[in-house]
Short mmCIF file of C-alpha atoms in Angstrom, two decimals:
data_model
loop_
_atom_site.label_atom_id
_atom_site.label_comp_id
_atom_site.label_asym_id
_atom_site.label_seq_id
_atom_site.Cartn_x
_atom_site.Cartn_y
_atom_site.Cartn_z
CA ASP Z 45 -27.16 39.17 -215.68
CA ILE Z 46 -27.49 36.72 -218.55
CA GLN Z 47 -31.08 36.38 -219.71
CA MET Z 48 -32.24 32.96 -220.84
CA THR Z 49 -35.20 32.83 -223.19
CA GLN Z 50 -36.98 29.57 -223.93
CA SER Z 51 -39.41 28.91 -226.73
CA PRO Z 52 -42.12 27.98 -226.85
CA SER Z 53 -43.49 28.73 -223.38
CA SER Z 54 -45.84 25.80 -223.78
CA LEU Z 55 -46.66 23.16 -226.33
CA SER Z 56 -49.15 20.37 -226.85
CA ALA Z 57 -47.89 17.03 -228.06
CA SER Z 58 -48.92 13.39 -228.25
CA VAL Z 59 -47.18 10.25 -227.09
CA GLY Z 60 -44.75 9.24 -229.82
CA ASP Z 61 -44.13 12.79 -231.06
CA ARG Z 62 -40.73 14.40 -231.38
CA VAL Z 63 -40.49 17.56 -229.27
CA THR Z 64 -37.94 20.35 -229.64
CA ILE Z 65 -37.42 23.17 -227.14
CA THR Z 66 -35.00 26.00 -227.75
CA CYS Z 67 -33.11 28.21 -225.32
CA ARG Z 68 -31.31 31.41 -226.21
CA ALA Z 69 -28.82 33.23 -224.01
CA SER Z 70 -28.43 37.01 -224.08
CA GLN Z 71 -24.65 36.56 -224.45
CA SER Z 72 -22.33 33.68 -225.19
CA ILE Z 73 -22.20 31.02 -222.49
CA ASN Z 74 -19.91 28.61 -224.34
CA VAL Z 75 -21.48 25.18 -223.63
CA ASN Z 76 -22.38 25.87 -220.00
CA LEU Z 77 -26.05 25.08 -220.47
CA ASN Z 78 -28.08 22.49 -218.58
CA TRP Z 79 -31.61 21.14 -219.01
CA TYR Z 80 -33.96 20.06 -216.24
CA GLN Z 81 -37.34 18.38 -216.13
CA HIS Z 82 -39.67 19.51 -213.36
CA LYS Z 83 -42.88 17.96 -212.14
CA GLN Z 84 -44.91 19.62 -209.41
CA GLY Z 85 -44.38 18.13 -206.00
CA SER Z 86 -40.83 17.01 -206.61
CA GLY Z 87 -37.43 18.52 -207.18
CA PRO Z 88 -36.18 19.17 -210.71
CA ASN Z 89 -34.43 16.33 -212.51
CA LEU Z 90 -31.19 16.96 -214.41
CA LEU Z 91 -31.47 15.68 -217.98
CA ILE Z 92 -28.56 17.21 -219.91
CA TYR Z 93 -25.44 18.99 -218.65
CA THR Z 94 -22.87 21.04 -220.53
CA SER Z 95 -25.16 21.35 -223.53
CA SER Z 96 -25.07 17.77 -224.80
CA ASN Z 97 -24.07 15.34 -222.06
CA LEU Z 98 -26.80 12.92 -220.97
CA GLN Z 99 -27.05 12.62 -217.20
CA SER Z 100 -26.68 9.08 -215.89
CA GLY Z 101 -30.00 7.26 -215.74
CA VAL Z 102 -31.79 9.59 -218.16
CA PRO Z 103 -33.36 7.84 -221.16
CA SER Z 104 -31.54 8.22 -224.46
CA ARG Z 105 -34.62 9.76 -226.12
CA PHE Z 106 -33.45 13.03 -224.52
CA SER Z 107 -30.68 14.89 -226.29
CA GLY Z 108 -29.19 18.36 -226.24
CA SER Z 109 -27.10 20.47 -228.57
CA GLY Z 110 -25.77 23.95 -229.10
CA SER Z 111 -23.05 26.36 -228.10
CA GLY Z 112 -22.58 30.07 -227.70
CA THR Z 113 -26.08 31.51 -227.44
CA ASP Z 114 -28.41 28.96 -229.03
CA PHE Z 115 -29.33 25.59 -227.57
CA THR Z 116 -31.86 22.85 -228.20
CA LEU Z 117 -33.42 20.07 -226.15
CA THR Z 118 -34.99 17.28 -228.17
CA ILE Z 119 -37.24 14.52 -226.89
CA ASN Z 120 -37.56 11.72 -229.41
CA THR Z 121 -40.66 9.56 -229.15
CA LEU Z 122 -42.40 11.37 -226.31
CA GLN Z 123 -43.50 9.08 -223.49
CA PRO Z 124 -46.40 9.57 -221.02
CA GLU Z 125 -43.97 10.33 -218.19
CA ASP Z 126 -42.40 13.17 -220.20
CA PHE Z 127 -45.31 15.58 -219.74
CA ALA Z 128 -43.72 18.16 -217.47
CA THR Z 129 -42.08 21.58 -217.47
CA TYR Z 130 -38.56 21.89 -218.86
CA TYR Z 131 -36.02 24.53 -217.88
CA CYS Z 132 -32.68 25.52 -219.31
CA GLN Z 133 -30.04 26.98 -216.97
CA GLN Z 134 -26.73 28.69 -217.65
CA THR Z 135 -23.83 28.06 -215.30
CA TYR Z 136 -21.30 30.11 -217.25
CA ILE Z 137 -21.38 33.10 -214.95
CA TYR Z 138 -23.03 34.15 -211.69
CA PRO Z 139 -25.83 34.67 -211.03
CA ARG Z 140 -26.90 31.39 -212.51
CA THR Z 141 -30.08 31.98 -214.45
CA PHE Z 142 -32.91 29.79 -215.71
CA GLY Z 143 -35.16 30.12 -218.69
CA GLN Z 144 -38.81 30.79 -217.94
CA GLY Z 145 -39.75 27.17 -218.59
CA THR Z 146 -41.56 25.23 -221.32
CA LYS Z 147 -44.63 23.28 -220.30
CA VAL Z 148 -45.18 20.14 -222.38
CA GLU Z 149 -48.84 19.19 -222.26
CA ASN Z 150 -50.78 16.23 -223.57
CA LYS Z 151 -52.64 17.07 -226.74
CA GLU Q 1277 -28.38 6.56 -202.95
CA VAL Q 1278 -28.12 10.33 -202.79
CA VAL Q 1279 -30.88 11.87 -200.68
CA LEU Q 1280 -31.43 15.53 -199.88
CA LEU Q 1281 -34.09 16.41 -197.32
CA GLU Q 1282 -35.06 20.02 -196.67
CA SER Q 1283 -36.68 21.26 -193.49
CA GLY Q 1284 -37.42 24.48 -191.67
CA GLY Q 1285 -40.02 26.03 -193.92
CA GLY Q 1286 -43.18 27.62 -192.61
CA LEU Q 1287 -45.20 30.79 -192.20
CA VAL Q 1288 -43.32 33.91 -191.14
CA GLN Q 1289 -44.27 37.57 -190.97
CA PRO Q 1290 -42.65 40.17 -193.20
CA GLY Q 1291 -39.38 41.28 -191.67
CA GLY Q 1292 -39.00 37.97 -189.86
CA SER Q 1293 -36.34 35.29 -190.06
CA LEU Q 1294 -36.24 31.62 -190.88
CA ARG Q 1295 -33.47 29.04 -191.10
CA LEU Q 1296 -33.71 26.27 -193.67
CA SER Q 1297 -31.72 23.08 -193.43
CA CYS Q 1298 -30.92 20.34 -195.92
CA ALA Q 1299 -29.76 16.97 -194.62
CA ALA Q 1300 -27.65 15.10 -197.15
CA SER Q 1301 -26.81 11.41 -197.33
CA GLY Q 1302 -25.43 8.89 -199.76
CA PHE Q 1303 -22.29 10.78 -200.79
CA THR Q 1304 -19.23 12.49 -199.33
CA PHE Q 1305 -20.83 15.83 -198.56
CA SER Q 1306 -17.65 17.93 -198.55
CA ASN Q 1307 -16.82 16.89 -202.14
CA ASN Q 1308 -19.67 18.85 -203.68
CA ALA Q 1309 -20.77 22.44 -203.86
CA MET Q 1310 -24.38 22.94 -202.80
CA SER Q 1311 -27.03 25.37 -203.98
CA TRP Q 1312 -30.42 26.72 -202.99
CA VAL Q 1313 -32.99 27.30 -205.72
CA ARG Q 1314 -36.54 28.55 -205.21
CA GLN Q 1315 -39.83 28.58 -207.05
CA ALA Q 1316 -42.44 31.18 -206.20
CA PRO Q 1317 -46.10 30.20 -206.70
CA GLY Q 1318 -46.91 30.08 -210.38
CA LYS Q 1319 -43.38 31.12 -211.36
CA GLY Q 1320 -40.25 29.46 -212.70
CA LEU Q 1321 -37.06 28.41 -210.99
CA GLU Q 1322 -34.79 31.04 -209.48
CA TRP Q 1323 -31.23 30.35 -208.32
CA VAL Q 1324 -30.64 31.74 -204.82
CA SER Q 1325 -27.20 30.86 -203.50
CA ILE Q 1326 -24.24 28.48 -203.68
CA ILE Q 1327 -21.45 27.35 -201.36
CA SER Q 1328 -18.31 25.44 -202.25
CA GLY Q 1329 -17.58 22.00 -200.87
CA SER Q 1330 -15.14 23.40 -198.31
CA GLY Q 1331 -17.50 26.21 -197.38
CA GLY Q 1332 -14.88 28.80 -198.22
CA SER Q 1333 -16.65 30.36 -201.20
CA THR Q 1334 -20.21 31.56 -201.57
CA ASP Q 1335 -22.34 33.55 -203.98
CA TYR Q 1336 -25.86 34.97 -203.91
CA ALA Q 1337 -28.56 36.26 -206.20
CA ASP Q 1338 -28.88 40.04 -205.99
CA SER Q 1339 -32.45 39.61 -204.74
CA VAL Q 1340 -31.23 38.01 -201.49
CA LYS Q 1341 -27.74 39.43 -201.08
CA GLY Q 1342 -27.29 40.96 -197.64
CA ARG Q 1343 -30.39 39.21 -196.26
CA PHE Q 1344 -29.67 35.49 -196.76
CA THR Q 1345 -26.60 33.56 -195.60
CA ILE Q 1346 -25.67 30.12 -196.86
CA SER Q 1347 -23.53 27.83 -194.72
CA ARG Q 1348 -22.68 24.17 -194.32
CA ASP Q 1349 -21.67 21.76 -191.59
CA ASN Q 1350 -19.61 19.14 -193.36
CA PRO Q 1351 -19.20 16.74 -190.40
CA LYS Q 1352 -22.99 16.69 -190.10
CA SER Q 1353 -23.61 16.66 -193.89
CA THR Q 1354 -26.03 19.54 -193.54
CA LEU Q 1355 -26.60 22.67 -195.60
CA HIS Q 1356 -28.27 25.76 -194.17
CA LEU Q 1357 -29.89 28.93 -195.44
CA GLN Q 1358 -30.41 31.69 -192.88
CA MET Q 1359 -33.07 34.05 -194.21
CA ASN Q 1360 -33.50 37.46 -192.55
CA SER Q 1361 -35.61 40.51 -193.34
CA LEU Q 1362 -38.04 38.31 -195.23
CA ARG Q 1363 -40.38 39.86 -197.79
CA GLY Q 1364 -43.54 38.70 -199.51
CA GLU Q 1365 -41.59 38.05 -202.67
CA ASP Q 1366 -39.50 35.48 -200.81
CA THR Q 1367 -42.56 33.23 -200.62
CA ALA Q 1368 -41.57 30.08 -202.50
CA VAL Q 1369 -40.69 26.44 -202.36
CA TYR Q 1370 -36.99 26.26 -201.57
CA TYR Q 1371 -34.94 23.39 -202.97
CA CYS Q 1372 -31.44 22.37 -202.02
CA ALA Q 1373 -29.38 20.86 -204.81
CA ARG Q 1374 -26.01 19.17 -205.16
CA ASP Q 1375 -23.53 20.44 -207.73
CA ARG Q 1376 -21.63 17.93 -209.82
CA GLY Q 1377 -18.40 19.72 -208.87
CA GLY Q 1378 -16.82 20.87 -205.63
CA LEU Q 1379 -15.89 24.41 -206.58
CA ILE Q 1380 -18.37 27.18 -207.27
CA ALA Q 1381 -16.20 28.16 -210.22
CA ALA Q 1382 -16.70 24.73 -211.79
CA ARG Q 1383 -19.75 25.82 -213.80
CA SER Q 1384 -21.41 22.54 -212.83
CA ALA Q 1385 -25.00 21.47 -213.13
CA SER Q 1386 -27.06 20.42 -210.12
CA ASP Q 1387 -27.48 16.68 -210.35
CA TYR Q 1388 -29.55 15.87 -207.25
CA TRP Q 1389 -32.37 17.88 -205.72
CA GLY Q 1390 -34.49 17.66 -202.61
CA GLN Q 1391 -38.28 17.70 -202.56
CA GLY Q 1392 -38.40 21.28 -201.35
CA THR Q 1393 -39.74 23.13 -198.32
CA LEU Q 1394 -42.38 25.85 -198.51
CA VAL Q 1395 -41.69 29.29 -197.08
CA THR Q 1396 -44.65 31.65 -196.81
CA VAL Q 1397 -44.06 35.27 -195.87
CA SER Q 1398 -47.32 36.89 -194.89
CA SER Q 1399 -48.92 38.86 -192.10
#
C-alpha cells in the first residue's frame, strides 16, 4: 500500500496567516493527489483534486501543487472558517490511502 | 443540489451484521462511482470500498475484504454496504461519497459526501 505522510500533524495559526501543509507519498503517484477539509459533524469537503485543480465553489485562497511524491496545500489569508482538519488522499492505486491529517487550530 | 444521506448505523455485537444505505439525489446516480470511507473515534479517514457507476467493478480495503460487500441499486439511486463478521475495530462513522468519475479506474476524487452514520460494534 502507498503510505501518505502529512506534516505537520497540527499547527496553530491566526486569521490572516498563510498556512502550508505538506504531503509525501511512499512512491510516485503522478498527480493523483486530492485535498479535503474536514470538520467534525459533517462529511469531508473536497478542496483540490489532481494536485492543483480547485474544486468548484472552493475559495481561491486554497491552492495545491506537486507531483510524484511531494505535494503542498497552501491556504492564503486564513479565515475563521478554515480552522479544521485537512487530509491528503492518493487515488493513483488501490487501496486509496489518506494522510493522517493536519489539524489547523486557532492560535 | 447533490445530496447523500446515509442510514442503517447502530449498535451491533461483535460477529454481527449491519447493512448501511446511502440515498442519493440531485444527479444521475449511474454516472458516478461511489465509495464508502470511515473514521474511527479519534482517528483519521480510512477508505473502505468503491463501486463503479454500472456496478460491475468493485474494490475493497484489505481490512474489510471478505466481510463487507458494496452494491448499488441504480434505479433507486441507492448505495449499500453489507457488513458481516463485524469487529470492534469496525466501530466508526461511515461516509458515502460520490466520485467525480464513473469508472473505478478513473483515479477520481470524491466530490460530494454524506453526513455519515455511526456504527458501534460492542458487546
